């Protein structure tokens, strides 16, 4: 039996009991981001970020995880988490939903949906905790939501000011804590880059926060995160399949969260060609590997 995870997707496995071929596959699993809060709203947290590729880190400062060992003939279910939907006027943003890889012979890899940004309601308008936490409300709540260990960071705190310049906290990102609000909305925590697809792509940034009526709005943390908005402007939406958070707003709609994504990478010689859910499949990545990008739920049969 080989040592799993020491050599990346190109390493070959062996044969298990009954002669079933086994081989290694690297993964990147990102959950859906949360939606921003309203009424001096906090930015939303990014979806949880778990990564086994090469020596790249996972979210929240976590180390690179051990790659999966797949068994030929076994079907592995891929679930893509949705972004948090828009809240009602004044309410806290909604959390994103989880993304995962599961199968009968592996421990499920599950990433937690991002936390919604703090809003005026429900009292006291606390921010949501999640893969990365939502930012605190600028006026009615000052505490950002917490992130999940080895998946993402906490949201920033709201300013707690009561005037026309009352900034919410930025949503937490996979690579950084959301910025605390002041008279302006805080910026979202930074996105995290991975080269599992063969080129560096940043994902899972935190949403920026609102600065209420006259305060400046905070920017999103990159990777497709939504910017915050003040006054009558709508908050920015997290981009699809990035797991990034939506931006907070004041008197207009906040931003919805970006949906998640699951990426697998394995040796060309190991790829079975059997999938559901229509992932994008690219062979010869790095000269040796096949990459599957799932933007919707499906499966892979090894």
Short mmCIF file of C-alpha atoms in Angstrom, two decimals:
data_model
loop_
_atom_site.label_atom_id
_atom_site.label_comp_id
_atom_site.label_asym_id
_atom_site.label_seq_id
_atom_site.Cartn_x
_atom_site.Cartn_y
_atom_site.Cartn_z
CA UNK A 1 0.00 0.00 0.00
CA UNK A 2 1.51 3.37 -0.95
CA UNK A 3 1.88 6.35 1.32
CA UNK A 4 -1.06 8.53 0.31
CA UNK A 5 -0.53 12.20 -0.39
CA UNK A 6 3.27 12.17 -0.50
CA UNK A 7 3.61 12.51 -4.26
CA UNK A 8 0.39 14.22 -5.45
CA UNK A 9 -1.98 13.10 -8.17
CA UNK A 10 0.71 11.55 -10.32
CA UNK A 11 1.58 8.85 -7.76
CA UNK A 12 0.25 5.39 -8.48
CA UNK A 13 -1.63 3.30 -6.00
CA UNK A 14 -1.67 -0.47 -5.85
CA UNK A 15 -4.28 -3.18 -5.66
CA UNK A 16 -6.61 -3.71 -2.71
CA UNK A 17 -8.36 -6.82 -1.54
CA UNK A 18 -10.10 -8.61 -4.37
CA UNK A 19 -7.68 -7.07 -6.90
CA UNK A 20 -9.37 -3.66 -7.20
CA UNK A 21 -6.96 -1.02 -8.47
CA UNK A 22 -6.37 1.89 -6.11
CA UNK A 23 -4.93 5.28 -6.97
CA UNK A 24 -4.49 8.76 -5.56
CA UNK A 25 -6.54 11.85 -6.45
CA UNK A 26 -6.03 15.39 -5.21
CA UNK A 27 -9.00 17.63 -4.42
CA UNK A 28 -10.10 21.21 -3.90
CA UNK A 29 -13.51 21.47 -2.20
CA UNK A 30 -15.06 24.93 -1.73
CA UNK A 31 -18.52 25.51 -0.24
CA UNK A 32 -21.00 28.22 -1.21
CA UNK A 33 -20.37 31.73 0.13
CA UNK A 34 -22.89 33.58 2.31
CA UNK A 35 -24.97 36.61 1.34
CA UNK A 36 -24.36 40.08 2.73
CA UNK A 37 -26.40 41.69 5.49
CA UNK A 38 -28.63 44.75 5.17
CA UNK A 39 -28.95 48.06 7.05
CA UNK A 40 -25.28 48.94 7.64
CA UNK A 41 -24.81 45.32 6.67
CA UNK A 42 -21.73 43.22 7.18
CA UNK A 43 -20.05 41.44 4.29
CA UNK A 44 -20.58 37.71 3.93
CA UNK A 45 -18.05 35.02 4.66
CA UNK A 46 -16.55 32.78 1.98
CA UNK A 47 -17.36 29.11 1.79
CA UNK A 48 -15.02 26.68 3.53
CA UNK A 49 -11.89 25.84 1.52
CA UNK A 50 -10.17 22.42 1.73
CA UNK A 51 -7.22 21.54 -0.51
CA UNK A 52 -4.87 18.57 -0.91
CA UNK A 53 -2.98 19.62 -4.05
CA UNK A 54 0.83 19.79 -3.83
CA UNK A 55 1.86 21.78 -0.76
CA UNK A 56 -0.87 24.41 -1.12
CA UNK A 57 -2.61 25.45 2.07
CA UNK A 58 -6.24 25.01 2.97
CA UNK A 59 -8.34 27.94 4.20
CA UNK A 60 -7.87 29.52 7.59
CA UNK A 61 -4.13 28.87 7.48
CA UNK A 62 -4.66 25.09 7.45
CA UNK A 63 -2.02 22.81 5.98
CA UNK A 64 -2.40 20.88 2.75
CA UNK A 65 -4.53 17.80 3.34
CA UNK A 66 -3.84 14.16 2.41
CA UNK A 67 -5.01 13.21 -1.08
CA UNK A 68 -7.83 10.71 -1.51
CA UNK A 69 -7.33 7.05 -2.41
CA UNK A 70 -9.91 5.94 -4.98
CA UNK A 71 -10.83 2.31 -5.70
CA UNK A 72 -11.60 1.26 -9.27
CA UNK A 73 -15.32 0.64 -9.78
CA UNK A 74 -16.40 2.72 -6.77
CA UNK A 75 -18.64 5.75 -7.34
CA UNK A 76 -17.84 8.98 -5.51
CA UNK A 77 -20.61 11.56 -5.08
CA UNK A 78 -19.83 15.23 -5.65
CA UNK A 79 -22.10 17.82 -4.00
CA UNK A 80 -21.79 21.52 -4.90
CA UNK A 81 -23.01 23.97 -2.28
CA UNK A 82 -25.18 26.93 -3.28
CA UNK A 83 -24.47 30.53 -2.39
CA UNK A 84 -26.53 32.19 0.33
CA UNK A 85 -29.79 33.69 -0.96
CA UNK A 86 -30.74 37.34 -0.49
CA UNK A 87 -32.19 38.32 2.91
CA UNK A 88 -35.31 40.38 3.51
CA UNK A 89 -35.01 44.11 4.22
CA UNK A 90 -32.84 44.72 7.26
CA UNK A 91 -32.08 41.06 7.95
CA UNK A 92 -28.87 39.14 8.36
CA UNK A 93 -27.51 37.49 5.24
CA UNK A 94 -28.05 33.77 4.70
CA UNK A 95 -25.32 31.17 4.99
CA UNK A 96 -24.09 29.27 1.95
CA UNK A 97 -24.45 25.50 1.84
CA UNK A 98 -21.82 22.77 2.08
CA UNK A 99 -19.82 21.14 -0.73
CA UNK A 100 -18.49 17.60 -0.38
CA UNK A 101 -16.94 14.44 -1.83
CA UNK A 102 -18.28 11.18 -0.42
CA UNK A 103 -17.92 7.48 -1.14
CA UNK A 104 -18.26 4.10 0.55
CA UNK A 105 -14.53 3.69 1.19
CA UNK A 106 -13.37 7.24 2.03
CA UNK A 107 -13.95 9.67 4.84
CA UNK A 108 -16.24 12.38 3.46
CA UNK A 109 -14.50 15.63 2.59
CA UNK A 110 -16.98 18.37 3.50
CA UNK A 111 -16.50 22.14 3.40
CA UNK A 112 -18.87 24.37 5.39
CA UNK A 113 -20.97 27.11 3.80
CA UNK A 114 -19.90 30.71 4.44
CA UNK A 115 -21.60 32.82 7.11
CA UNK A 116 -24.12 35.55 6.29
CA UNK A 117 -23.27 39.19 6.98
CA UNK A 118 -24.81 40.86 10.03
CA UNK A 119 -28.06 42.82 9.56
CA UNK A 120 -30.48 44.79 11.72
CA UNK A 121 -32.63 41.71 12.39
CA UNK A 122 -33.12 39.24 13.98
CA UNK A 123 -32.17 41.23 17.06
CA UNK A 124 -29.35 41.82 17.76
CA UNK A 125 -28.49 41.00 14.16
CA UNK A 126 -25.55 38.70 14.80
CA UNK A 127 -23.38 37.67 11.87
CA UNK A 128 -23.37 34.07 10.71
CA UNK A 129 -20.53 31.67 11.47
CA UNK A 130 -19.46 29.24 8.75
CA UNK A 131 -16.52 28.14 6.62
CA UNK A 132 -15.49 31.79 6.90
CA UNK A 133 -17.56 34.05 9.15
CA UNK A 134 -19.80 36.93 8.13
CA UNK A 135 -18.94 40.49 9.16
CA UNK A 136 -20.70 42.17 12.07
CA UNK A 137 -23.44 44.74 11.53
CA UNK A 138 -22.24 48.34 11.58
CA UNK A 139 -24.85 49.73 13.95
CA UNK A 140 -26.64 47.02 15.87
CA UNK A 141 -23.97 44.39 16.33
CA UNK A 142 -20.20 44.59 16.49
CA UNK A 143 -19.09 40.94 16.43
CA UNK A 144 -18.05 39.04 13.31
CA UNK A 145 -18.98 35.40 12.87
CA UNK A 146 -16.34 32.74 13.41
CA UNK A 147 -14.70 30.63 10.71
CA UNK A 148 -14.20 26.85 10.70
CA UNK A 149 -10.76 25.54 11.63
CA UNK A 150 -8.62 24.73 8.56
CA UNK A 151 -11.30 26.13 6.22
CA UNK A 152 -11.55 29.90 6.66
CA UNK A 153 -11.23 32.99 8.81
CA UNK A 154 -13.58 35.05 10.98
CA UNK A 155 -15.50 38.09 9.82
CA UNK A 156 -14.56 41.58 10.94
CA UNK A 157 -16.39 43.45 13.70
CA UNK A 158 -18.87 46.22 12.98
CA UNK A 159 -18.10 49.72 14.23
CA UNK A 160 -21.07 50.01 16.58
CA UNK A 161 -21.52 53.65 15.57
CA UNK A 162 -25.02 55.13 15.39
CA UNK A 163 -24.57 58.06 12.98
CA UNK A 164 -24.76 58.26 9.21
CA UNK A 165 -21.28 56.73 8.93
CA UNK A 166 -21.56 53.32 10.53
CA UNK A 167 -19.43 50.63 8.91
CA UNK A 168 -20.10 46.91 9.02
CA UNK A 169 -17.31 44.36 9.23
CA UNK A 170 -15.98 42.64 6.12
CA UNK A 171 -16.68 38.95 5.63
CA UNK A 172 -13.91 36.48 6.35
CA UNK A 173 -12.01 34.93 3.45
CA UNK A 174 -10.08 31.71 2.96
CA UNK A 175 -6.79 33.62 3.29
CA UNK A 176 -7.59 36.39 5.77
CA UNK A 177 -9.85 37.85 8.46
CA UNK A 178 -12.46 40.41 7.41
CA UNK A 179 -11.52 44.03 8.13
CA UNK A 180 -13.25 45.71 11.08
CA UNK A 181 -15.72 48.46 10.26
CA UNK A 182 -15.14 52.10 11.17
CA UNK A 183 -16.95 55.09 9.72
CA UNK A 184 -16.56 53.06 6.53
CA UNK A 185 -17.42 49.46 5.79
CA UNK A 186 -14.62 46.95 6.23
CA UNK A 187 -13.08 45.08 3.34
CA UNK A 188 -13.53 41.36 2.89
CA UNK A 189 -10.85 38.87 3.90
CA UNK A 190 -8.52 37.79 1.12
CA UNK A 191 -9.19 34.98 -1.34
CA UNK A 192 -6.79 32.04 -1.65
CA UNK A 193 -5.06 30.91 -4.85
CA UNK A 194 -4.62 27.33 -6.10
CA UNK A 195 -2.95 25.88 -9.19
CA UNK A 196 -4.75 22.54 -9.09
CA UNK A 197 -6.19 23.23 -12.57
CA UNK A 198 -2.74 24.01 -14.00
CA UNK A 199 -2.94 27.78 -13.57
CA UNK A 200 -3.24 29.92 -10.46
CA UNK A 201 -6.84 30.93 -9.66
CA UNK A 202 -8.01 32.80 -6.55
CA UNK A 203 -11.30 31.83 -4.93
CA UNK A 204 -13.22 32.17 -1.64
CA UNK A 205 -12.84 35.87 -0.84
CA UNK A 206 -14.95 37.61 1.81
CA UNK A 207 -17.63 40.16 0.88
CA UNK A 208 -17.14 43.87 1.56
CA UNK A 209 -19.37 45.69 4.06
CA UNK A 210 -21.71 48.68 3.92
CA UNK A 211 -20.84 52.09 5.34
CA UNK A 212 -24.54 52.97 5.89
CA UNK A 213 -25.65 56.32 4.37
CA UNK A 214 -22.50 58.44 4.12
CA UNK A 215 -19.68 56.06 4.95
CA UNK A 216 -17.56 54.48 2.26
CA UNK A 217 -18.22 50.85 1.37
CA UNK A 218 -15.64 48.13 1.81
CA UNK A 219 -14.23 46.18 -1.17
CA UNK A 220 -14.56 42.45 -1.58
CA UNK A 221 -11.52 40.33 -0.80
CA UNK A 222 -10.90 39.17 -4.39
CA UNK A 223 -11.61 35.83 -6.00
CA UNK A 224 -15.00 37.04 -7.21
CA UNK A 225 -16.23 38.42 -3.85
CA UNK A 226 -18.91 41.10 -3.87
CA UNK A 227 -18.17 44.69 -2.91
CA UNK A 228 -20.07 46.40 -0.14
CA UNK A 229 -22.52 49.23 -0.88
CA UNK A 230 -23.78 52.30 0.98
CA UNK A 231 -26.92 54.41 0.67
CA UNK A 232 -29.26 53.27 -2.12
CA UNK A 233 -26.72 51.11 -3.98
CA UNK A 234 -27.02 47.32 -4.14
CA UNK A 235 -24.27 45.12 -2.73
CA UNK A 236 -22.11 43.07 -5.08
CA UNK A 237 -22.82 39.40 -5.74
CA UNK A 238 -20.23 36.67 -5.24
CA UNK A 239 -19.21 35.09 -8.56
CA UNK A 240 -20.53 31.61 -9.37
CA UNK A 241 -18.34 28.63 -8.50
CA UNK A 242 -15.85 30.64 -6.47
CA UNK A 243 -17.40 30.22 -3.00
CA UNK A 244 -16.93 33.96 -2.43
CA UNK A 245 -19.17 36.04 -0.19
CA UNK A 246 -21.67 38.73 -1.20
CA UNK A 247 -21.37 42.38 -0.22
CA UNK A 248 -23.36 44.09 2.53
CA UNK A 249 -25.75 46.95 1.79
CA UNK A 250 -27.90 49.57 3.49
CA UNK A 251 -31.17 50.62 1.78
CA UNK A 252 -30.95 48.29 -1.21
CA UNK A 253 -30.41 44.61 -1.88
CA UNK A 254 -27.28 43.02 -0.50
CA UNK A 255 -25.21 40.60 -2.59
CA UNK A 256 -25.94 36.88 -2.87
CA UNK A 257 -23.14 34.40 -2.25
CA UNK A 258 -21.20 32.62 -4.97
CA UNK A 259 -21.81 28.89 -5.40
CA UNK A 260 -19.06 26.41 -4.59
CA UNK A 261 -16.87 24.14 -6.70
CA UNK A 262 -15.17 20.73 -6.44
CA UNK A 263 -12.01 19.96 -8.42
CA UNK A 264 -10.27 16.58 -8.73
CA UNK A 265 -6.82 15.91 -10.19
CA UNK A 266 -5.38 12.47 -10.95
CA UNK A 267 -2.94 10.81 -13.33
CA UNK A 268 -4.11 10.54 -16.94
CA UNK A 269 -3.55 6.79 -16.82
CA UNK A 270 -5.87 6.45 -13.81
CA UNK A 271 -8.81 8.51 -15.11
CA UNK A 272 -11.75 6.19 -15.85
CA UNK A 273 -13.78 8.56 -18.05
CA UNK A 274 -16.99 7.78 -16.13
CA UNK A 275 -18.78 10.82 -14.68
CA UNK A 276 -22.20 12.35 -14.17
CA UNK A 277 -23.07 16.00 -13.79
CA UNK A 278 -21.04 17.12 -16.81
CA UNK A 279 -17.82 18.30 -15.19
CA UNK A 280 -15.25 20.05 -17.35
CA UNK A 281 -12.51 17.47 -18.04
CA UNK A 282 -9.00 18.47 -19.14
CA UNK A 283 -6.30 15.87 -19.83
CA UNK A 284 -2.56 16.32 -20.11
CA UNK A 285 -2.39 19.00 -17.41
CA UNK A 286 1.25 19.40 -16.51
CA UNK A 287 1.91 16.74 -19.12
CA UNK A 288 0.63 13.89 -16.94
CA UNK A 289 -2.68 14.64 -15.19
CA UNK A 290 -6.44 14.85 -15.74
CA UNK A 291 -8.44 17.61 -14.00
CA UNK A 292 -12.21 17.45 -13.40
CA UNK A 293 -13.98 20.68 -12.45
CA UNK A 294 -17.48 20.13 -11.04
CA UNK A 295 -19.60 23.30 -11.12
CA UNK A 296 -22.76 21.31 -10.39
CA UNK A 297 -23.40 18.17 -8.37
CA UNK A 298 -22.56 14.83 -9.98
CA UNK A 299 -20.31 11.81 -9.53
CA UNK A 300 -17.07 10.16 -10.58
CA UNK A 301 -16.68 6.39 -10.87
CA UNK A 302 -13.04 5.45 -10.43
#
